[in-house]
Short mmCIF file of C-alpha atoms in Angstrom, two decimals:
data_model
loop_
_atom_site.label_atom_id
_atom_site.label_comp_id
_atom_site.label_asym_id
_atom_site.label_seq_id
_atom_site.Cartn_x
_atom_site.Cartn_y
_atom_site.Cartn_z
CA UNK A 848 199.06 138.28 1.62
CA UNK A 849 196.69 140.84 0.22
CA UNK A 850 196.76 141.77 -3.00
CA UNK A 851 196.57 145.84 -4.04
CA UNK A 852 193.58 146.27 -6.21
CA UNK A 853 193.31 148.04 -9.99
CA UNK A 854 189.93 149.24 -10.09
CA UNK A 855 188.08 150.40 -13.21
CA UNK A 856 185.61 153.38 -12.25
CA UNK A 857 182.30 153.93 -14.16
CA UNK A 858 180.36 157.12 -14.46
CA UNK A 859 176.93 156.68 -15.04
CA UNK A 860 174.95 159.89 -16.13
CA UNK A 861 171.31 160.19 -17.48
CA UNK A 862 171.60 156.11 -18.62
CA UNK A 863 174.73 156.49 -20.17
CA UNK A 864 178.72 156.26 -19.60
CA UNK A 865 180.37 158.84 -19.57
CA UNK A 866 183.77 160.27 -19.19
CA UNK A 867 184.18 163.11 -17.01
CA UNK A 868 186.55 166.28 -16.57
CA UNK A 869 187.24 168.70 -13.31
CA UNK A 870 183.95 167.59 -12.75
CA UNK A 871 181.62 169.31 -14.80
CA UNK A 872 182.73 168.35 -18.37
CA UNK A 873 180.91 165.15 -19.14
CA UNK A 874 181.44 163.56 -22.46
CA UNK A 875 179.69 160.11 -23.49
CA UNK A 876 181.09 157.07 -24.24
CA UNK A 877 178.25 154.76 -24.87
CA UNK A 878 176.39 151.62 -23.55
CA UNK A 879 176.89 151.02 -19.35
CA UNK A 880 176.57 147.50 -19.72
CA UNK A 881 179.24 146.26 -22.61
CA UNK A 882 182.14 147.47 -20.70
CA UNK A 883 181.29 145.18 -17.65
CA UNK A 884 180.84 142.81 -20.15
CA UNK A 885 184.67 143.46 -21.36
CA UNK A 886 185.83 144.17 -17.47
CA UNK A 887 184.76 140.40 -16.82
CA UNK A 888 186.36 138.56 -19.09
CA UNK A 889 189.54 140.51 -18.55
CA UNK A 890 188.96 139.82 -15.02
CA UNK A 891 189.27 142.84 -13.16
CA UNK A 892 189.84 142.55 -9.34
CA UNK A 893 186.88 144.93 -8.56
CA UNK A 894 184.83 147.54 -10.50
CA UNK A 895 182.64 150.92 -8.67
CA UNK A 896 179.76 152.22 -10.61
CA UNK A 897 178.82 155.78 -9.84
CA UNK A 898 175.43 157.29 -10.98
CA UNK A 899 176.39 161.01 -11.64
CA UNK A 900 173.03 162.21 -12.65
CA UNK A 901 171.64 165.17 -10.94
CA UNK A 902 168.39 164.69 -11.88
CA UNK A 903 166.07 161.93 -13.28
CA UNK A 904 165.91 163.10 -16.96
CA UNK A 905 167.40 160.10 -19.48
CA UNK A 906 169.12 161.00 -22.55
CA UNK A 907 167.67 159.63 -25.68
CA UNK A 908 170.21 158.17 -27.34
CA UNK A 909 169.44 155.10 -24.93
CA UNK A 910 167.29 154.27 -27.97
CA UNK A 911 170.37 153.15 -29.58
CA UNK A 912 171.37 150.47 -27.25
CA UNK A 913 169.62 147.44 -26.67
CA UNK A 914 168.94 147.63 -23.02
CA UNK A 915 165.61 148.52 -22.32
CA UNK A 916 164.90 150.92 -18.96
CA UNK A 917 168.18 152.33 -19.20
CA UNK A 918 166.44 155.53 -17.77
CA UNK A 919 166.39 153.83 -13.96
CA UNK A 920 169.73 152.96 -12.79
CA UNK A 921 168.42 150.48 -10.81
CA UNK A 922 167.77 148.44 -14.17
CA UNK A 923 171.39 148.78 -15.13
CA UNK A 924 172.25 147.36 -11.70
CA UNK A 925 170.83 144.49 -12.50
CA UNK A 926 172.05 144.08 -15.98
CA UNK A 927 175.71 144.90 -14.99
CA UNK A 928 175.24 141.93 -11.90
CA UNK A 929 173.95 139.50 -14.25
CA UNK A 930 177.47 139.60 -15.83
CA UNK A 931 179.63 141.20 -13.24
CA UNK A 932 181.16 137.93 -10.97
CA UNK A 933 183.43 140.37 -9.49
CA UNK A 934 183.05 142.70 -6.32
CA UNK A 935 181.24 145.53 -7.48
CA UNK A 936 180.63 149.59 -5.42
CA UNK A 937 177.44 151.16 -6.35
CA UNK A 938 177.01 154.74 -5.97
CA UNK A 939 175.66 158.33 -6.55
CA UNK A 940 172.28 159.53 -5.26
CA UNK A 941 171.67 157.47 -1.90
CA UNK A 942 170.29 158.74 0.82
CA UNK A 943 168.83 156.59 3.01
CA UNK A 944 168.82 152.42 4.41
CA UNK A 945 166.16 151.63 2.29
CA UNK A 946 168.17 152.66 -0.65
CA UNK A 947 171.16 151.08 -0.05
CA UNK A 948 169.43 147.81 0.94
CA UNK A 949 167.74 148.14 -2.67
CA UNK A 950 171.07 147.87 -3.84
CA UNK A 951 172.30 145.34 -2.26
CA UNK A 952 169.96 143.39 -2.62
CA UNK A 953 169.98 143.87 -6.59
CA UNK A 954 173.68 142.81 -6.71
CA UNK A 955 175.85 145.63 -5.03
CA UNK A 956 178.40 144.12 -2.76
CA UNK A 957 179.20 147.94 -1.19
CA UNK A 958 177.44 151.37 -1.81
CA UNK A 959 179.39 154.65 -1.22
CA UNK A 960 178.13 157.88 0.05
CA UNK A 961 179.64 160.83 -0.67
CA UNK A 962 177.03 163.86 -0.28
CA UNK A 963 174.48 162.27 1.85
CA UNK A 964 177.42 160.93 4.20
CA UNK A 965 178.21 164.62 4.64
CA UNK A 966 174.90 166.07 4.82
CA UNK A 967 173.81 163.14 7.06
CA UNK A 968 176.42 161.80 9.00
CA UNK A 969 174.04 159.04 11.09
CA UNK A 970 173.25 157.57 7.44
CA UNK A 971 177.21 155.76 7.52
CA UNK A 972 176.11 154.30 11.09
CA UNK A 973 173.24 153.01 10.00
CA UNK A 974 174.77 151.65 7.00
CA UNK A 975 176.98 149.81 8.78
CA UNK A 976 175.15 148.52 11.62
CA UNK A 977 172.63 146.88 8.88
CA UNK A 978 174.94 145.52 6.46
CA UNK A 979 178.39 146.02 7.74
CA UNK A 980 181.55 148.70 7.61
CA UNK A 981 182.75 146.59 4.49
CA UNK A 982 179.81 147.21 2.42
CA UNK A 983 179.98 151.19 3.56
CA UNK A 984 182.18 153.15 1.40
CA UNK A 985 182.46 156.83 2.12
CA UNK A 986 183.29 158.61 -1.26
CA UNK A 987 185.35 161.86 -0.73
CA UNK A 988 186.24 164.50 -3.18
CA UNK A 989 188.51 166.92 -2.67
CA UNK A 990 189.30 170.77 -4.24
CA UNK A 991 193.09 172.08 -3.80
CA UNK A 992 192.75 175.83 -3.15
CA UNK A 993 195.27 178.20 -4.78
CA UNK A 994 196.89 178.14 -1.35
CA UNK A 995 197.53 174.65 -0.90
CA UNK A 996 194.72 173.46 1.05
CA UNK A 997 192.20 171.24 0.41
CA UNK A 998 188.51 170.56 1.27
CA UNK A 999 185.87 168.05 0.53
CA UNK A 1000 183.04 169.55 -1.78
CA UNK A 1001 180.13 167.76 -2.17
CA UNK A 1002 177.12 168.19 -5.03
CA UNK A 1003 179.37 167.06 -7.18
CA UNK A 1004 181.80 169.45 -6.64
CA UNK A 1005 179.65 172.59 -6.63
CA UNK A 1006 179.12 172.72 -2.45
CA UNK A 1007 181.95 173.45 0.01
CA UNK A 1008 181.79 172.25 3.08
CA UNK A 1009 184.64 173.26 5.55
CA UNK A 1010 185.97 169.32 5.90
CA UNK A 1011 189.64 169.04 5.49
CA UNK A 1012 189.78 165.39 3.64
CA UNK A 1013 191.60 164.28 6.29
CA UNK A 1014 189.86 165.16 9.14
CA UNK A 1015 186.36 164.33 7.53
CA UNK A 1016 188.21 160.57 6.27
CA UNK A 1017 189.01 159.83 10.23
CA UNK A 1018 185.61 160.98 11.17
CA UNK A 1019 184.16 158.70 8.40
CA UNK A 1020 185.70 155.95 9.60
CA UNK A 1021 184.73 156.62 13.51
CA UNK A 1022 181.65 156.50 12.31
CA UNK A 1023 181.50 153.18 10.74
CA UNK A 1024 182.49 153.38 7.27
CA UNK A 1025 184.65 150.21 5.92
CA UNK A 1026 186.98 152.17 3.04
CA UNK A 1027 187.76 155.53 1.27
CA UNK A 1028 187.33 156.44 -1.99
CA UNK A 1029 189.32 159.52 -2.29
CA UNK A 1030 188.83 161.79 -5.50
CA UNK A 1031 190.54 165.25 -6.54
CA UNK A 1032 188.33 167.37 -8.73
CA UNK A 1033 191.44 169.34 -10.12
CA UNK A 1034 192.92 166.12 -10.97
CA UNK A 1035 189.66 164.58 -12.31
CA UNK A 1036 190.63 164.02 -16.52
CA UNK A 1037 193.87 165.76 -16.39
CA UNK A 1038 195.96 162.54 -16.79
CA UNK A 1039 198.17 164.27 -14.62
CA UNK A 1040 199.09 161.28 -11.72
CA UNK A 1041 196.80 161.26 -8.40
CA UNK A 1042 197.21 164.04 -5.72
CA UNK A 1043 199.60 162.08 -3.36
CA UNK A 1044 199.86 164.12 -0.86
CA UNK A 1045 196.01 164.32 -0.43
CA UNK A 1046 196.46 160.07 -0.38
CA UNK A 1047 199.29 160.16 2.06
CA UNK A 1048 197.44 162.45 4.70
CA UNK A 1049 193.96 160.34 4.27
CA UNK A 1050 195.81 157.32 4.25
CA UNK A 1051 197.56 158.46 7.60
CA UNK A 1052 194.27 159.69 9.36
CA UNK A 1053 192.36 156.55 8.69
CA UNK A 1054 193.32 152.71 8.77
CA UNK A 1055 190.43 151.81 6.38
CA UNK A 1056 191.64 150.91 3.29
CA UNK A 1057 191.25 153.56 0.37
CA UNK A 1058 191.09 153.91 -2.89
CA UNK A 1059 193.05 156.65 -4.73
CA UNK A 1060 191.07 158.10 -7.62
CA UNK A 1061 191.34 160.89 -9.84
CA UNK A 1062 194.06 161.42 -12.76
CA UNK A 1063 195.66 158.11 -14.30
CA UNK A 1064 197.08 159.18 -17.10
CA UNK A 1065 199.76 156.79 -17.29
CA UNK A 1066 199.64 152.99 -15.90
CA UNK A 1067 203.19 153.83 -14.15
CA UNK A 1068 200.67 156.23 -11.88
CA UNK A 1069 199.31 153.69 -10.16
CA UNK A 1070 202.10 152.60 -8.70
CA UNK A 1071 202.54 156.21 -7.12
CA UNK A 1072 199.33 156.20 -5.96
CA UNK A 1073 200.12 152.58 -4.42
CA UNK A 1074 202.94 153.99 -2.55
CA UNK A 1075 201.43 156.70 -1.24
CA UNK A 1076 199.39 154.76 0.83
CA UNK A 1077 196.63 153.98 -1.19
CA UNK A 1078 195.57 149.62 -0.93
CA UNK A 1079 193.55 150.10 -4.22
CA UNK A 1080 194.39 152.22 -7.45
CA UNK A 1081 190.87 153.30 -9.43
CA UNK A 1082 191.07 155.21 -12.37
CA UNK A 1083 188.27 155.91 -15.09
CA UNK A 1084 189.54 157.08 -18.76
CA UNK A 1085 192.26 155.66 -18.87
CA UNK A 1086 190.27 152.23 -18.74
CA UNK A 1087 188.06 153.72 -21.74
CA UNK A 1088 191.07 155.21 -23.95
CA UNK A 1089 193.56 152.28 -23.78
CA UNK A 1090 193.77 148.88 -25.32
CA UNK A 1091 194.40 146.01 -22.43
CA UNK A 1092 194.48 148.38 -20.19
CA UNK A 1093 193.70 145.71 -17.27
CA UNK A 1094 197.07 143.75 -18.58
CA UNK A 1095 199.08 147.15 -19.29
CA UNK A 1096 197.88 148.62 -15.28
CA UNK A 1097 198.76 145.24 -13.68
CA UNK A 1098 202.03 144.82 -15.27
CA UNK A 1099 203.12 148.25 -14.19
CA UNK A 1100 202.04 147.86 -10.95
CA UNK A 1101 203.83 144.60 -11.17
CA UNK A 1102 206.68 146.09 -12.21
CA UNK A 1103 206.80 148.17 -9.23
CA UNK A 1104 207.40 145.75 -6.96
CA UNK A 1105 203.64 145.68 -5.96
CA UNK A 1106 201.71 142.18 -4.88
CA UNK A 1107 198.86 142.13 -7.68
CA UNK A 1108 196.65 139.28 -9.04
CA UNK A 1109 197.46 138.51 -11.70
CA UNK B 622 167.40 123.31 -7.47
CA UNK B 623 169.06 124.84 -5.03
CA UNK B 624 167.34 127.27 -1.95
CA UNK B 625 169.30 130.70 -1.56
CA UNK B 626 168.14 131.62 1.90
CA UNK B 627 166.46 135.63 1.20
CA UNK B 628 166.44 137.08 4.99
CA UNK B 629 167.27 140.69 3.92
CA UNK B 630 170.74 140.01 4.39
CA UNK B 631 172.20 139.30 1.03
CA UNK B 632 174.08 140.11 -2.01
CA UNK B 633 171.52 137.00 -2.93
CA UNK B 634 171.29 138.71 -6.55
CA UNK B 635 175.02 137.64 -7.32
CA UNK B 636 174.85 134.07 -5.82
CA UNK B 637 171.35 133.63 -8.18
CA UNK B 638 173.10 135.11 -10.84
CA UNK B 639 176.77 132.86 -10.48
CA UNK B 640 174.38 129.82 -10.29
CA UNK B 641 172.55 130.77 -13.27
CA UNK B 642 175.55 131.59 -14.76
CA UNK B 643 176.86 128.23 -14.48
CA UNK B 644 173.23 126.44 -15.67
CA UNK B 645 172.48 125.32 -12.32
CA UNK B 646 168.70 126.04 -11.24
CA UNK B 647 168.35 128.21 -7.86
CA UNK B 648 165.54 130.08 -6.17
CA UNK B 649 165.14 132.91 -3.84
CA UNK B 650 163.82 131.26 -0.79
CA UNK B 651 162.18 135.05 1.41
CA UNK B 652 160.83 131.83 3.59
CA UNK B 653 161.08 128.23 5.56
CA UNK B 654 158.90 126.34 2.86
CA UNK B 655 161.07 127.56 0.01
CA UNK B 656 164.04 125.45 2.00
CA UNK B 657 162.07 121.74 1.65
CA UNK B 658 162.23 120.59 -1.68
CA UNK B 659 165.81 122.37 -2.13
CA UNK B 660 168.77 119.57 -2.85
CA UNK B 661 170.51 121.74 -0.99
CA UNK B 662 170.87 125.56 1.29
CA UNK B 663 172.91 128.58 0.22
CA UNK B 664 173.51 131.40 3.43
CA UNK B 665 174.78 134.41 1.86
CA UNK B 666 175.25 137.16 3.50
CA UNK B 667 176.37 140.87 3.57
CA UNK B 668 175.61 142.92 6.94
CA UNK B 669 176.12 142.79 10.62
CA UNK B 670 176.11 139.42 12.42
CA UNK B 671 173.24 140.26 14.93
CA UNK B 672 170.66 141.37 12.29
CA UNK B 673 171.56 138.43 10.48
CA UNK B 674 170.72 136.19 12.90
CA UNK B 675 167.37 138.22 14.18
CA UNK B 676 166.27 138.05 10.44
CA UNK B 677 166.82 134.49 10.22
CA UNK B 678 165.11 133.82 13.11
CA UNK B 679 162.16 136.75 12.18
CA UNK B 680 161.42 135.06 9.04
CA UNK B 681 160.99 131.70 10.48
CA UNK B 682 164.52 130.16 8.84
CA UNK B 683 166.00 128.74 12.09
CA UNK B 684 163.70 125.95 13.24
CA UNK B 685 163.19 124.90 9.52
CA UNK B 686 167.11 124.98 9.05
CA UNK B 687 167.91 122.73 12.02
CA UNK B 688 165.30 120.29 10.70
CA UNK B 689 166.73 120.44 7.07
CA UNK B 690 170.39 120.51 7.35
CA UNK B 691 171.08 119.67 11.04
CA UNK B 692 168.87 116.45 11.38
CA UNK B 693 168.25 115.85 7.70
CA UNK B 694 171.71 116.28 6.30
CA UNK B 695 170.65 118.33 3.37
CA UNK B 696 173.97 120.43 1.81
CA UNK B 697 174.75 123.80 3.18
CA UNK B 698 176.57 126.49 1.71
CA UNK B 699 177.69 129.45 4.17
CA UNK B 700 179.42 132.99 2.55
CA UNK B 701 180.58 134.99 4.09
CA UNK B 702 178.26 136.09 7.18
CA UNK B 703 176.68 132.66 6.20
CA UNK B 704 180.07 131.26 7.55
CA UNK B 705 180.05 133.37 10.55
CA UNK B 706 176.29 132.86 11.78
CA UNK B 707 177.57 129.13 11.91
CA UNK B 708 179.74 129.70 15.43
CA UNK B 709 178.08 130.20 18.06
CA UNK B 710 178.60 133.22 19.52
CA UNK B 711 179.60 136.81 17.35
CA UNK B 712 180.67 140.09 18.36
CA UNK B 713 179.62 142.31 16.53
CA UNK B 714 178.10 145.90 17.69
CA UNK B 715 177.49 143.38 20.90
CA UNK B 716 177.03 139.97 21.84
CA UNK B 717 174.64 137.85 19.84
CA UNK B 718 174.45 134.04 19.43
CA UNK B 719 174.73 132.45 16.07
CA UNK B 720 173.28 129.27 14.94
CA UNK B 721 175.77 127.06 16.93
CA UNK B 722 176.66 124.38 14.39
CA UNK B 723 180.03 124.93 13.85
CA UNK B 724 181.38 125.73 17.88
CA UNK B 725 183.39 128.56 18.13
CA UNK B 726 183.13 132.38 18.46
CA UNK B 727 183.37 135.32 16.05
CA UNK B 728 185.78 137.95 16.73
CA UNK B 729 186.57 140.98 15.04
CA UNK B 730 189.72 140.58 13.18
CA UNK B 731 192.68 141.26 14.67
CA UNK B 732 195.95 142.15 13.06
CA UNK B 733 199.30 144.08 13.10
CA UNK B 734 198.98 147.62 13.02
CA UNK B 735 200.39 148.42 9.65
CA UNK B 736 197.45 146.33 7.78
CA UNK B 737 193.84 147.85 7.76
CA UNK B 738 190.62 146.45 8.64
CA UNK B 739 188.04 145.69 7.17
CA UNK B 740 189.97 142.95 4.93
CA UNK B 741 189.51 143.78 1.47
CA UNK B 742 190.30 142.40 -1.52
CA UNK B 743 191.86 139.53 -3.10
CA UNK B 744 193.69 137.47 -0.83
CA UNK B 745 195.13 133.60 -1.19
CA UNK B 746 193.33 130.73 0.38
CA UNK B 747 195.80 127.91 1.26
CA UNK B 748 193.48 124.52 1.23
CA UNK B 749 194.91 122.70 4.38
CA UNK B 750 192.65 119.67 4.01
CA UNK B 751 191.20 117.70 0.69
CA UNK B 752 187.45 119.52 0.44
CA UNK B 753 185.74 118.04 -2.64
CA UNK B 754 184.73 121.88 -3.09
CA UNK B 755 187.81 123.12 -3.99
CA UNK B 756 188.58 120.23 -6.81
CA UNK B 757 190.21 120.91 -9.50
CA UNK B 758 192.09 124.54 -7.92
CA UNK B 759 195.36 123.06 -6.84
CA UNK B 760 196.60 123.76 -3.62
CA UNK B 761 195.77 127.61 -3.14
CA UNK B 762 193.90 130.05 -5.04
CA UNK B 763 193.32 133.63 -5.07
CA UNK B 764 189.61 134.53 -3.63
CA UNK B 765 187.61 137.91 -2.82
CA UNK B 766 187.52 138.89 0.43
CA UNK B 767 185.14 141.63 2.58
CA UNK B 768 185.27 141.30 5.95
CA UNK B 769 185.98 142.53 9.43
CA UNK B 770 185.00 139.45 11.41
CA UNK B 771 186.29 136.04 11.41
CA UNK B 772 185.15 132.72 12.70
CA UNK B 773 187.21 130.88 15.48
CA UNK B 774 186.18 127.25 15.82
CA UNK B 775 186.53 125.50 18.95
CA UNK B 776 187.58 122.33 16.89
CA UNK B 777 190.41 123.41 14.51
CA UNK B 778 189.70 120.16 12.29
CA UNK B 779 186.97 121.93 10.98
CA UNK B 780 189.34 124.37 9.24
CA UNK B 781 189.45 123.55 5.44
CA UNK B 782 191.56 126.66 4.02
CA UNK B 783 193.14 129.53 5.48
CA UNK B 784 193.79 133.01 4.59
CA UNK B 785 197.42 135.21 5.93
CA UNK B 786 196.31 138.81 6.73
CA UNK B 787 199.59 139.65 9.10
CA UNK B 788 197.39 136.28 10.98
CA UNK B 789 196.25 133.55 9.85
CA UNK B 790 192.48 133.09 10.18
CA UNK B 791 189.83 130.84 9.12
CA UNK B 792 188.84 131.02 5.27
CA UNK B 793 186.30 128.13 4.90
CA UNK B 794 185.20 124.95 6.97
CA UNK B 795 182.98 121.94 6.63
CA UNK B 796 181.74 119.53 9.20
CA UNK B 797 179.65 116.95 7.60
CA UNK B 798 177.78 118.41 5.29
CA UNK B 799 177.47 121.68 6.78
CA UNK B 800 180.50 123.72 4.67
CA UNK B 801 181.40 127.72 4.38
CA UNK B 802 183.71 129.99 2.85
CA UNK B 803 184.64 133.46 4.19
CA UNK B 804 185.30 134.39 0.79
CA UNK B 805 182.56 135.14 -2.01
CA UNK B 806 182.94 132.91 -4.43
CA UNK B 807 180.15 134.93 -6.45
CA UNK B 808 182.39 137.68 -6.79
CA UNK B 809 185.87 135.48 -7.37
CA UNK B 810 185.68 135.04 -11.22
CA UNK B 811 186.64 131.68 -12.46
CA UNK B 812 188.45 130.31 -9.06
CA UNK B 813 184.85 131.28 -7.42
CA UNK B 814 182.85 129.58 -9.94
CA UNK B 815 184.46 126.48 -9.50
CA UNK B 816 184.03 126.06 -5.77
CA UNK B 817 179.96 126.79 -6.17
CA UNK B 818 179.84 124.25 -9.12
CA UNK B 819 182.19 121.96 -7.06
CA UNK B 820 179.23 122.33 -4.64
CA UNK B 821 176.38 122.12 -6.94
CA UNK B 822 177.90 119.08 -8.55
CA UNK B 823 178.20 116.77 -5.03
CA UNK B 824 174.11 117.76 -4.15
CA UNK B 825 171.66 114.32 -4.81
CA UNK B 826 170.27 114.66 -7.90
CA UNK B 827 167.23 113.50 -7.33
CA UNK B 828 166.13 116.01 -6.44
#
């Protein structure tokens, strides 16, 4: 049967990695191609790539690795799938067929859309009339309000838009996207487990797979996450901060009772 | 050298790259003259099985293909949507008709209500008849899957490995030597590797 997934998530901002808190707090770890490098030979089921950058400046400490054109993301697309033999999500800053075809065609097996999607909905039919509902992704990132509810922001994070996650997940899908990646901004670097209940409820409104994202702190989260409804388990720092933490994520999940590759 | 067939379709970057990877020379075919002095075809594929097939046929593939492979025998690798433009009719945002080679139809996937669709992720393939392509993997292995579609053949002796989703459904198939996985083999680490130097390593090589 099918396996659940363990998913390392990069962030990509400016030409470097980076590690990033409730959304705005961005600290960086270094070169975006060595971790693949590290992520293949441990074998990972699947890795997502997010380009975070809200603008086109590059940071110049890029002069310190040895990748050159590390200012266009589109050069560290095809550096990561020259040694990425593993399903891999490219995202952040796409906005229309051509783009995501450029991607593809570069070595992306699936692009998400998280702000576009919202802004312009038509973009996840097109998407998936040209290249299929498995290669669309919709990326969704939710706020909790102080009274319990949640919506989807989008910007990252700085733009409200009314969308209960839910409701916007099930529309998503009815429009042609193949799979969910669901983030909470509160939860975003808090090591604090995922928001279940915001996995449950998208998990319930949709039957596209999703992906819970959004605060691993310990590999035993996962397998919350897992039973909450979610088919695949991403996380990002904790993949940056622990050793083996492929082996130490699978085991857990293992240990949960959950089908894995091993 | 190997021809990987560039009609807009593709994750072609990967398959170059797992090829490369593994020291075996390929090129990016974007047309029908790239196909002839090719030992043998790769068909990737990510996207929607009518657009696939209206590309092929846009960029002047089809005829050259049916010369090639059909009459000429040349190796063919499918993946993915190059297994499933093999049947001969898909459904897929409407009715198209695929290359034919392989008779049968493709049909969206259908399975019980608790699983979800599209089919993602890493899923065993149980080999249900000796394919020289999956030497050396025993008698199931663990492959990537992406997919909402899957190929019915008329003739289930084409079947060469099958995949449980809730339903069992066709994972790869050869006739001849006209063979296809549903799976990417690009994107299936070491287990993938081996089936597209399992391939590589059966092409003449004279050429």
């Amino acid at each position: 049967m099918l396996k659940k997934r363990l998913i390392p998530l990069l962030l990509l901002q400016n030409g470097l990695l980076v590690r990033s808190e409730s959304f705005s707090i961005h600290q960086v770890l270094g070169n975006p191609i060595h971790e693949v490098e590290r992520f293949n030979q441990w074998s990972v089921d699947e890795l997502i790539y997010i380009d975070i950058s809200q603008d086109d400046a590059c940071d110049l400490r890029r002069d310190d690795h040895k990748i050159r054109g590390l200012n266009d993301p589109l050069a560290i697309l095809d550096a990561v799938s020259r040694t990425c033999f593993m399903p891999l999500t490219w995202g952040g800053r796409i906005r229309s067929v051509a783009e995501m075809r450029e991607r593809i065609s570069r070595g992306a097996d699936k692009i998400t859309l998280n702000s576009a999607a919202v802004k312009t909905p038509d973009l996840i039919t097109q998407g998936a009339q040209v290249f299929g509902s498995q290669a669309i992704v919709v990326s969704i990132d939710s706020r909790r309000h102080a009274d319990g509810t949640r919506e989807v922001f989008i910007d990252g994070g700085r733009t409200a838009t009314g969308w209960k996650p839910d409701d916007w997940a099930r529309e998503a899908q009815r429009l042609g996207a193949g799979e969910i990646l669901l983030q909470s901004i509160e939860r975003d670097g808090t090591g604090e487990g995922y928001d279940l209940e915001l996995i449950a409820a998208v998990a319930a409104a949709t039957s596209i797979p999703v992906i819970a994202c959004s605060g691993v702190g310990r590999y035993e989260h996962y397998v919350d996450g897992i039973r909450a409804g979610a088919s695949a388990v991403a996380a990002a720092n904790i993949w940056h901060f622990k050793e083996l933490s492929d082996r130490g994520g699978k085991r857990a999940l293992a240990k949960g009772g959950i089908d894995i590759r091993l | 050298m190997i021809a990987i067939i560039d009609y807009g379709m593709g994750n072609l970057r990967s398959v170059f790259n797992a090829f490369q990877a593994l020291g075996i020379e390929a090129v990016i075919a974007d047309g029908p003259a790239g196909l002839r002095e090719a030992a043998g075809v790769v068909l990737p594929g990510v996207g929607a099985f009518g657009d696939g097939m209206r590309n092929l046929c846009e960029r002047g593939f089809i005829e050259e293909l049916e010369k090639q492979v059909v009459a000429g025998g040349k190796p063919f690798l499918g993946l993915c949507l190059g297994l499933q433009l093999l049947g001969t009719r898909g459904f897929e945002h409407g009715e198209n008709a695929g290359l034919g080679w392989i008779p049968g139809v493709v049909n969206r996937l259908v399975v019980p209500d608790a699983l979800r669709v599209p089919h993602i992720g890493w899923n065993d393939t149980r080999f249900v008849k000796p394919d020289a392509l999956f030497d050396g993997l025993g008698a199931a292995a663990a492959f990537y899957f992406v997919h909402s579609f899957v190929l019915v053949p008329d003739d289930p002796a084409v079947i060469t490995g099958v995949c449980d989703y809730g339903v069992d459904f066709t994972a790869s198939v050869r006739r001849d030597n006209i063979c296809a996985t549903q799976f990417h083999p690009e994107k299936s680490h070491k287990a993938g590797l081996a089936v597209l130097r399992n391939w590589a390593a059966a092409l003449p090589k004279s050429c």
